[in-house]
Short mmCIF file of C-alpha atoms and ligand atoms in Angstrom, two decimals:
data_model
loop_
_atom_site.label_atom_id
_atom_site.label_comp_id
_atom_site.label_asym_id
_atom_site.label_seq_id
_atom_site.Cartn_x
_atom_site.Cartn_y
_atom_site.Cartn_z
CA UNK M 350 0.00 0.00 0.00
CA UNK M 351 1.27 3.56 -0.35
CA UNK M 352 -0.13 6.37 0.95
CA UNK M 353 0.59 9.76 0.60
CA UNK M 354 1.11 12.27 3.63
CA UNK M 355 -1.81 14.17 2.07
CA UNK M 356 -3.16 13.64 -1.37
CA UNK M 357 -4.48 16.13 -3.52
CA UNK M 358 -5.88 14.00 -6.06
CA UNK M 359 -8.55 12.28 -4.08
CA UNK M 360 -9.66 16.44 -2.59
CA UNK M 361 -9.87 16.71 -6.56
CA UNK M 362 -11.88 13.77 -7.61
CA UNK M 363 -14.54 14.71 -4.65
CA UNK M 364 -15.20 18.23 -6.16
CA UNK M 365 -13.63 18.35 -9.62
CA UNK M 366 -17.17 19.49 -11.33
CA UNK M 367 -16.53 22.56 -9.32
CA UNK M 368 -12.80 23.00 -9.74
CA UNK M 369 -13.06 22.89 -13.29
CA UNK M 370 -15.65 24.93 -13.94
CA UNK M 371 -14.31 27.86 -11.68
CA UNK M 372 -10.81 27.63 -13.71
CA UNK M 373 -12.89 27.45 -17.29
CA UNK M 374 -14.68 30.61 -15.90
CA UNK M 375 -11.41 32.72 -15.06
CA UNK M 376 -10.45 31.87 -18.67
CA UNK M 377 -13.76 32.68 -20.24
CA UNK M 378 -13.53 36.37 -18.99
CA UNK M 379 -9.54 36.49 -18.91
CA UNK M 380 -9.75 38.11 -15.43
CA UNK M 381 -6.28 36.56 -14.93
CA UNK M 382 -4.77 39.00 -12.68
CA UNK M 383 -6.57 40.32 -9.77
CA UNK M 384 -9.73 40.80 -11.13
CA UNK M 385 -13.51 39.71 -9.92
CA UNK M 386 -12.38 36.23 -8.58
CA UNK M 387 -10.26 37.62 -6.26
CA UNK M 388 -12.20 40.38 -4.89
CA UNK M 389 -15.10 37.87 -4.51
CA UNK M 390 -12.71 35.41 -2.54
CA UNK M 391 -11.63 38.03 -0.50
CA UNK M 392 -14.63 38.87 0.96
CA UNK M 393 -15.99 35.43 1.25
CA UNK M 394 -12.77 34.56 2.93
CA UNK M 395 -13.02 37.75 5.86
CA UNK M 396 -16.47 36.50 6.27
CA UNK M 397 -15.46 32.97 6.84
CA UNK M 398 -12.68 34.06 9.62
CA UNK M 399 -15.23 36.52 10.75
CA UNK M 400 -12.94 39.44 10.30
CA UNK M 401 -13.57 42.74 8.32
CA UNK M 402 -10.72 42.17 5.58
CA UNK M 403 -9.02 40.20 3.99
CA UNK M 404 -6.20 40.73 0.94
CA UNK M 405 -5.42 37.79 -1.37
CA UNK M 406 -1.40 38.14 -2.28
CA UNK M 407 1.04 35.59 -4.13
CA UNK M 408 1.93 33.33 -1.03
CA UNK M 409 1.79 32.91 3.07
CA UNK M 410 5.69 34.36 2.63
CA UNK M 411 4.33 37.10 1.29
CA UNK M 412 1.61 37.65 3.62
CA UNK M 413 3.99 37.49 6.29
CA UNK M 414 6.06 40.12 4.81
CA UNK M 415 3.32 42.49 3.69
CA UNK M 416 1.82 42.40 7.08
CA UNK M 417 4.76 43.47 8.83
CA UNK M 418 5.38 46.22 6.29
CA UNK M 419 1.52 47.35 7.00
CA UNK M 420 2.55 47.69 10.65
CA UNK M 421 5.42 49.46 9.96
CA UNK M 422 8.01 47.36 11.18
CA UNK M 423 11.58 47.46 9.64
CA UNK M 424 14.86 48.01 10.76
CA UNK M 425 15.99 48.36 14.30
CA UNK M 426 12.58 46.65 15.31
CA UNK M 427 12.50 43.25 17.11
CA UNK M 428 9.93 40.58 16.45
CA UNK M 429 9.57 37.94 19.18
CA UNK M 430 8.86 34.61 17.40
CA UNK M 431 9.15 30.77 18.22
CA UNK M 432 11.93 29.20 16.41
CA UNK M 433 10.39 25.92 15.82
CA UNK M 434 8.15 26.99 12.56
CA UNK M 435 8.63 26.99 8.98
CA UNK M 436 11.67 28.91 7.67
CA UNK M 437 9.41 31.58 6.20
CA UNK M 438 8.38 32.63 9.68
CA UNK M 439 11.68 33.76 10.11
CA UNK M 440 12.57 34.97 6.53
CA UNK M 441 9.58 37.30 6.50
CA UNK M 442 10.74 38.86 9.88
CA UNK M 443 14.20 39.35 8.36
CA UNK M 444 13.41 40.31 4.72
CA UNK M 445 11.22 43.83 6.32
CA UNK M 446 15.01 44.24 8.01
CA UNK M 447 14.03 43.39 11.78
CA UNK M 448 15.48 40.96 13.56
CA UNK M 449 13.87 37.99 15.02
CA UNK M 450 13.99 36.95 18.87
CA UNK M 451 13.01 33.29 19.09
CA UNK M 452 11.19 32.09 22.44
CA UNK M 453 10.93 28.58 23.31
CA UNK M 454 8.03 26.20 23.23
CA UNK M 455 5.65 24.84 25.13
CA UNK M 456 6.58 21.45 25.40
CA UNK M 457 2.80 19.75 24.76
CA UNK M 458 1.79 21.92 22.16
CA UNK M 459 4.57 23.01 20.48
CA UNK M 460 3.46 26.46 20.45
CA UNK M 461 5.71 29.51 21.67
CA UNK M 462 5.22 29.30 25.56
CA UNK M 463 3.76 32.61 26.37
CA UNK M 464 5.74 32.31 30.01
CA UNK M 465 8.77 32.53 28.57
CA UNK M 466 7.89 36.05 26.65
CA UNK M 467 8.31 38.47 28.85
CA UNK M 468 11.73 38.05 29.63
CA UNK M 469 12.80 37.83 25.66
CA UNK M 470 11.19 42.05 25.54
CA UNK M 471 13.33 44.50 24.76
CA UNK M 472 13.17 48.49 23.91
CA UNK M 473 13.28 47.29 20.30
CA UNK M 474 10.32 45.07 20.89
CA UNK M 475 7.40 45.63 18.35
CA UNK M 476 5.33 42.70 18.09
CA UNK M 477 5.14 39.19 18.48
CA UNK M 478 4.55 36.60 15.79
CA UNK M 479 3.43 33.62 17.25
CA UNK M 480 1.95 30.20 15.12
CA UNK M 481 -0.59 28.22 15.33
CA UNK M 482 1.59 25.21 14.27
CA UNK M 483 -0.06 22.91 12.90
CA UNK M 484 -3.28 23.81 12.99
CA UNK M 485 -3.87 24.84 16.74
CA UNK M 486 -4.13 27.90 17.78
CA UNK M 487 -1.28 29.63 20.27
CA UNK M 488 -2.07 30.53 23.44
CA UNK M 489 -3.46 33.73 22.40
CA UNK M 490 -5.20 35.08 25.73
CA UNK M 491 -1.78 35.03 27.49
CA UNK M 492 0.16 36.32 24.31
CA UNK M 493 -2.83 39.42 23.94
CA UNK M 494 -2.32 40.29 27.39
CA UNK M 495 1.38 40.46 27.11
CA UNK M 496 1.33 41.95 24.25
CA UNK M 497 -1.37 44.88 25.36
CA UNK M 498 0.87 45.29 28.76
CA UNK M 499 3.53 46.33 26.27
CA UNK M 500 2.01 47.98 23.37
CA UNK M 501 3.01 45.10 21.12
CA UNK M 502 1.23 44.24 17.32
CA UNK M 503 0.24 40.72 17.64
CA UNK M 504 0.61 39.43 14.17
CA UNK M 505 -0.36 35.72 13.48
CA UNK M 506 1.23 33.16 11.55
CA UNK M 507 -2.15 31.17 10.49
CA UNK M 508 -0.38 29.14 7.38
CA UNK M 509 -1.36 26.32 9.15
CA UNK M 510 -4.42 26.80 10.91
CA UNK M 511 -7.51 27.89 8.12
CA UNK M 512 -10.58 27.56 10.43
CA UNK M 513 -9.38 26.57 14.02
CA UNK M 514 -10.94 28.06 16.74
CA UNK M 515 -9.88 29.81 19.88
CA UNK M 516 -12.37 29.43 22.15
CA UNK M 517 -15.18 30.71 19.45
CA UNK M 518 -13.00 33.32 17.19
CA UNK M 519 -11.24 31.83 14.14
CA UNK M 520 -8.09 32.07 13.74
CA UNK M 521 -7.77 35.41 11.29
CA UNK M 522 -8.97 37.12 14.10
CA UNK M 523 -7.06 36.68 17.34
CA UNK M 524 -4.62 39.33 16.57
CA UNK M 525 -3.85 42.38 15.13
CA UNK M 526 -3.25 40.72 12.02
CA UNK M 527 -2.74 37.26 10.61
CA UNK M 528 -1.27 35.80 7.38
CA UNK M 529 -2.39 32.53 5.65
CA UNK M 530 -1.06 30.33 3.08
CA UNK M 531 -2.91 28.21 0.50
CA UNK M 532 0.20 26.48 -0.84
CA UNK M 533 -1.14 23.35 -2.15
CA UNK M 534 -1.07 20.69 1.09
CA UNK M 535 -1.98 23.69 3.25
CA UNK M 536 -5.56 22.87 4.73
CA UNK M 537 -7.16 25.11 2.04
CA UNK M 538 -5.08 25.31 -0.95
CA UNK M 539 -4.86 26.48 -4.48
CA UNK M 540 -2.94 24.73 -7.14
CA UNK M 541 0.02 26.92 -7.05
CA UNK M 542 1.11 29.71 -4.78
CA UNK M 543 -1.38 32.26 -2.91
CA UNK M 544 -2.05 33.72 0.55
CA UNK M 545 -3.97 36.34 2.18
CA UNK M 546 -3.50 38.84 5.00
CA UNK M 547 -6.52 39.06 7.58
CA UNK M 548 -7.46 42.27 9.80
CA UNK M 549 -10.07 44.15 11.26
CA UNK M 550 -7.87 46.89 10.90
CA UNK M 551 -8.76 49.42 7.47
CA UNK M 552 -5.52 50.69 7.32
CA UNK M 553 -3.60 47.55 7.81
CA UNK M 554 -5.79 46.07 5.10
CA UNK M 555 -5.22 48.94 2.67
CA UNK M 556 -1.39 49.19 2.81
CA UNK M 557 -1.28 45.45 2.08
CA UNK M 558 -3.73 45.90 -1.20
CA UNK M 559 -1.18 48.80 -2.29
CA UNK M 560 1.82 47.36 -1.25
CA UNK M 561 1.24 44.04 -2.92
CA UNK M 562 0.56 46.17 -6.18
CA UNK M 563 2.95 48.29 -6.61
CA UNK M 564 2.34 50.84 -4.32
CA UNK M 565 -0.97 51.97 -6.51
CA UNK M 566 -4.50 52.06 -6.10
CA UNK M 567 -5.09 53.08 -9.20
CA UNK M 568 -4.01 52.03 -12.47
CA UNK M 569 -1.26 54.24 -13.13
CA UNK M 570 -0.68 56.44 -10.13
CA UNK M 571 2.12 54.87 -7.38
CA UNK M 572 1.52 56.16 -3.82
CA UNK M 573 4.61 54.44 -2.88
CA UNK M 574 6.89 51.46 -3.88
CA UNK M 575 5.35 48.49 -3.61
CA UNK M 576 5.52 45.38 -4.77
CA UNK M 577 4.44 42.26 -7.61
CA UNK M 578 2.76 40.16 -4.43
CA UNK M 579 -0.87 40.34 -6.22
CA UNK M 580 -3.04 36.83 -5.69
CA UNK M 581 -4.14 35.45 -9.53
CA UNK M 582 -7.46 34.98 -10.74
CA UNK M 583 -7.90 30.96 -11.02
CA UNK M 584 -6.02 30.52 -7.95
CA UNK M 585 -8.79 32.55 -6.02
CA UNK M 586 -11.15 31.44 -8.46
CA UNK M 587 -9.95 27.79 -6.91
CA UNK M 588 -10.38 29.03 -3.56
CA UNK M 589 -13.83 30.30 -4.14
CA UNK M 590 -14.70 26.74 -5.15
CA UNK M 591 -13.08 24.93 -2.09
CA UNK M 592 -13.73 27.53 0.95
CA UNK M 593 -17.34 25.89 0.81
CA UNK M 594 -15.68 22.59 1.47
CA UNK M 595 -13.35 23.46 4.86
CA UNK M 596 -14.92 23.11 7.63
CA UNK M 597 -15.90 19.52 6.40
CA UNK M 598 -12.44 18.56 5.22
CA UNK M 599 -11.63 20.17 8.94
CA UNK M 600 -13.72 17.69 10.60
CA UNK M 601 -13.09 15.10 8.63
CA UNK M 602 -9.26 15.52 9.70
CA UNK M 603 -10.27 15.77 13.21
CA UNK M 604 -12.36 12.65 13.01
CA UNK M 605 -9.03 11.02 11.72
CA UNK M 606 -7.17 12.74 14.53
CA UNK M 607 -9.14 11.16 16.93
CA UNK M 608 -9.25 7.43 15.52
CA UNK M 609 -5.44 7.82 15.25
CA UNK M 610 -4.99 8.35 19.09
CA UNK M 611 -7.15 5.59 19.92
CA UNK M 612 -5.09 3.53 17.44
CA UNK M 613 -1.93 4.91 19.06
CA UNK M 614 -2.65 4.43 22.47
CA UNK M 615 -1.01 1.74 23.58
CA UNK M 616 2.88 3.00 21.36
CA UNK M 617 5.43 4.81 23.00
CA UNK M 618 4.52 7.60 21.45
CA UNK M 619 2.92 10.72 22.52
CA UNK M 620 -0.10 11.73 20.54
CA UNK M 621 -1.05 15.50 19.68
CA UNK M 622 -2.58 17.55 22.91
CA UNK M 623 -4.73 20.60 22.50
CA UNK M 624 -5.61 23.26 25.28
CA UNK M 625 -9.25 23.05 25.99
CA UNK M 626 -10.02 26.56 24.15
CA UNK M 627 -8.84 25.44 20.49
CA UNK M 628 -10.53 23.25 18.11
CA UNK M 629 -7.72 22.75 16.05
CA UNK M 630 -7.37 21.53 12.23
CA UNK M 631 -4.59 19.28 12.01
CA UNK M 632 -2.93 20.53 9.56
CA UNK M 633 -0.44 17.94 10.71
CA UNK M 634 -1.10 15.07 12.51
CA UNK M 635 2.45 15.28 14.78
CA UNK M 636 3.41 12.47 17.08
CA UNK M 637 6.63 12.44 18.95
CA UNK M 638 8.25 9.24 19.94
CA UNK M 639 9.62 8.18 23.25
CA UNK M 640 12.82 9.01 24.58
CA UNK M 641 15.40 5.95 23.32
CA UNK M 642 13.75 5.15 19.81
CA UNK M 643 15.96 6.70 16.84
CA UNK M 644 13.18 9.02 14.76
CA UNK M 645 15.04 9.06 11.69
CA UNK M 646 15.01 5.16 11.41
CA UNK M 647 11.34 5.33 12.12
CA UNK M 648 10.97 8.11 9.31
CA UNK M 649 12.84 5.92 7.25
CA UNK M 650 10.99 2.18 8.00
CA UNK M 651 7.61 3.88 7.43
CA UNK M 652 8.98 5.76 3.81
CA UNK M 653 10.13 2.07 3.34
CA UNK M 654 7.00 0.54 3.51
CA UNK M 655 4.99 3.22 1.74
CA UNK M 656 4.08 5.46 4.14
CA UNK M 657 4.29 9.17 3.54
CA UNK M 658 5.48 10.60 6.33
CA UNK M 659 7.37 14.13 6.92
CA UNK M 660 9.22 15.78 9.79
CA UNK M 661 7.86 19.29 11.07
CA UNK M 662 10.59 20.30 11.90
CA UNK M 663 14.06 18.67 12.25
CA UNK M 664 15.93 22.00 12.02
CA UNK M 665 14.95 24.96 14.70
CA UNK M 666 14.96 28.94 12.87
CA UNK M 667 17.71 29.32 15.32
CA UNK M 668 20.11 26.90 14.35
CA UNK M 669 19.25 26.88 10.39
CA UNK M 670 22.59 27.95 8.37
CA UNK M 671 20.87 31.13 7.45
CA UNK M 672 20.73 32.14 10.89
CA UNK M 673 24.30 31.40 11.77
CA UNK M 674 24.97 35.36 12.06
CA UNK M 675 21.99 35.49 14.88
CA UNK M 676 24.76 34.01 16.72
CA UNK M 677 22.73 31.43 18.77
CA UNK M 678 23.98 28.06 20.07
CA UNK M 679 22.62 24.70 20.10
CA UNK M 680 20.63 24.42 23.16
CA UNK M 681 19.75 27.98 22.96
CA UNK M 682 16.27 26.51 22.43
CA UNK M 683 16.24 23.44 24.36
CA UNK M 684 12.37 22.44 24.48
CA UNK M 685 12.29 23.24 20.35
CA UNK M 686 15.32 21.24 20.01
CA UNK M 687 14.28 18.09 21.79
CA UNK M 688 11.12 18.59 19.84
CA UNK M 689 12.99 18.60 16.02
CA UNK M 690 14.71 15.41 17.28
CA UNK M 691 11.44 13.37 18.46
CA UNK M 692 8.52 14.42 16.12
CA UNK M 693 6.90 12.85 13.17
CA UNK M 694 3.89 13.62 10.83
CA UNK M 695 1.73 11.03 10.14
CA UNK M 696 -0.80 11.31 6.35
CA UNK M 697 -3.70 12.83 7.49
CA UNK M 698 -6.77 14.26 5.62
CA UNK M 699 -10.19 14.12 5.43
CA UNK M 700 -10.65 11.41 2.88
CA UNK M 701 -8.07 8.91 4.63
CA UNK M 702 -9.65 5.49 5.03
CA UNK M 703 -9.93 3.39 8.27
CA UNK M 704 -7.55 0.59 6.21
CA UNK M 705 -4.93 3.39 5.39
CA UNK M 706 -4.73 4.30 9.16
CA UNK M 707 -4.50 1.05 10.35
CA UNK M 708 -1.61 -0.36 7.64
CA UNK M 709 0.34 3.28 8.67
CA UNK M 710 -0.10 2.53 12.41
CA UNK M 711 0.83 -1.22 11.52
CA UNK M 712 3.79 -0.20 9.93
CA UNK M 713 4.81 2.37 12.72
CA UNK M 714 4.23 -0.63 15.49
CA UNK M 715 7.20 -2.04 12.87
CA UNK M 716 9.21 0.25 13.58
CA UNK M 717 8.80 0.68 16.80
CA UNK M 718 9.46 -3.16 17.77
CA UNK M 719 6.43 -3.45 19.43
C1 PLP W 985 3.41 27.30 4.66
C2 PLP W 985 3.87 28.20 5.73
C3 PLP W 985 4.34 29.49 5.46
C4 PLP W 985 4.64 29.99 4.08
O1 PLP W 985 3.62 29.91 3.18
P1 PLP W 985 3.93 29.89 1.60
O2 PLP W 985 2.59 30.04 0.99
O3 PLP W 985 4.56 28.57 1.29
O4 PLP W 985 4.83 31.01 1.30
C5 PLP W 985 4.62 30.33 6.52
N1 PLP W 985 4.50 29.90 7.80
C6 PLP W 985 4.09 28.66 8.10
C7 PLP W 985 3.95 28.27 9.53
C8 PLP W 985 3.78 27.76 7.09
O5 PLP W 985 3.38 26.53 7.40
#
């Protein structure tokens, strides 16, 4: 058997009437480029979140970037972040010319532990980017109040986290700002590249639409210099035709979530934990394995027997070669760093079968020896 760690064809083959037709109907009025399709995804998007705006642009890295730009922030700022994340977290911090300040996480959820904030604030301190990794939302009451205490943005890193809850806001709305992705295997996806940028704030949402633009509002007049971040018509158009579809592809991965801790129970592994206010997505389904078993071998028996599998993360922000001026050792991190060592993703979406989750768990009690 082989199965993927998610797969995009069988999404497809549930909807493809729809698909199709929304990609024949971007080419049948050429609105390639920004456009109706986008504009139409936009606000059905802000109204899903239940926020006031939202901005399609060209990818979550650029909604990361564009975000902080709309806030200002730029050199000589400091953005406190968790290092264990996707690079881009990072990379969007750095590209706007601040610097990132990494804070551990919380050991259960693998979210940036909001106790460990404080101390990491600075006079340089201007917000705090923290991410709902994969798929649950961060601790966002303690982070808000931290964050209010010090007149920090809160800007959030939702690439991973398309309709979780926090107690009963969506994620989109449980900052200042928040950035999503819809790379492909991202829990709503296009079939390319795309993102969008998420406020209740008008000016916020605004400087992003100009920004990703060009710096215009209009067709030839430049307010500022921007730049060629703009969201394309079919991908939104693709978008438009899925956003109908999340929140049952959400609970149909939570559904699988569940059966795969039952199945799991009795490994030496640690299932996923949420805090009692989020209802996350599962963007990944992330186990980690008991101390003593060697992950990599376990990666590597499961990829042997057919089982997609992938590792988020096995290499912290802080100790990426990218980072190596940010001058931070190993153990810098030490609760991120155990975490990159022990942690494996296991397929999960909403149209995996009970036979594929019991031949992947089979194949994980493999390699487990037990
Ligand atoms: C996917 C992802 C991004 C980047 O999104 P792209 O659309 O690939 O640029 C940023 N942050 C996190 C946490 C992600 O998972």
């Amino acid at each position: 058997m082989t199965i993927p760690l998610v797969d995009l064809k069988a999404q497809y083959q549930s909807i493809k009437p729809e698909i199709d037709a929304a990609i024949q109907r971007v080419i049948d009025n050429t609105s390639f480029i920004m456009g109706k399709e986008v504009a139409q995804f936009e606000e059905a998007f802000a109204a899903y979140c239940g926020a006031k705006y939202a901005v399609g642009v060209s990818s979550g890295t650029g909604a990361l970037f564009l975000a902080l730009l709309a806030h200002d922030i730029g050199p000589g700022d400091e953005v406190i972040t968790t290092p264990f994340t996707f690079f881009a977290t990072g990379e969007a911090i750095s590209q706007v010319g601040a610097r990132p300040i990494f804070v551990d996480i919380d050991p259960v959820t693998y979210n940036i532990d909001p106790a460990l904030i404080e101390a990491a604030i600075t006079p340089y301190t201007r917000a705090i980017m923290p991410v709902h990794l994969y798929g649950q939302p961060a601790d966002m009451d303690a982070i808000n109040a931290i964050a209010q205490k010090h007149g920090l943005i809160v800007i959030e890193d939702a690439a991973q986290a398309h309709g979780s809850r926090y107690n009963d806001q969506r994620a989109g709305t449980l900052g200042d700002s928040a950035c999503f992705s819809f790379y492909p295997s991202k829990n709503l996806g296009c079939y390319g590249d795309g993102g969008a940028v998420v406020t209740n704030d008008p000016q916020v949402a605004e400087r992003v639409a100009k920004l990703r633009n060009h710096g215009r509002m209009t067709k030839y007049e430049h307010d500022e210099l921007g730049y060629g971040h703009r969201l394309d018509g079919i991908q939104a158009a693709i978008l438009g035709a899925k956003l109908p579809h999340l929140d049952d592809w959400n609970a149909g991965r939570r559904d699988r979530a569940a059966r795969y801790a039952e199945l799991l129970a009795d490994l030496p592994v640690s299932a996923p934990r949420h805090l009692p206010e989020t209802e996350p997505v599962y963007h990944c389904y992330t186990i980690r394995l008991d101390e003593g078993y060697d992950r990599d071998a376990v990666v590597q028996h499961l990829k042997d027997n057919g089982v997609g599998v992938g590792v988020h993360y096995p290499i912290p922000l802080h100790l990426q070669p990218a980072y190596r001026f940010l001058e931070l050792e190993p153990g810098a991190y030490p609760v991120s760093e155990k975490a990159a060592h022990e942690v494996l993703s296991l397929p999960i979406y909403a149209e995996l079968t009970d036979e594929q989750q019991d031949y992947v768990v089979g194949a994980l009690r493999e390699a487990l020896g037990v």
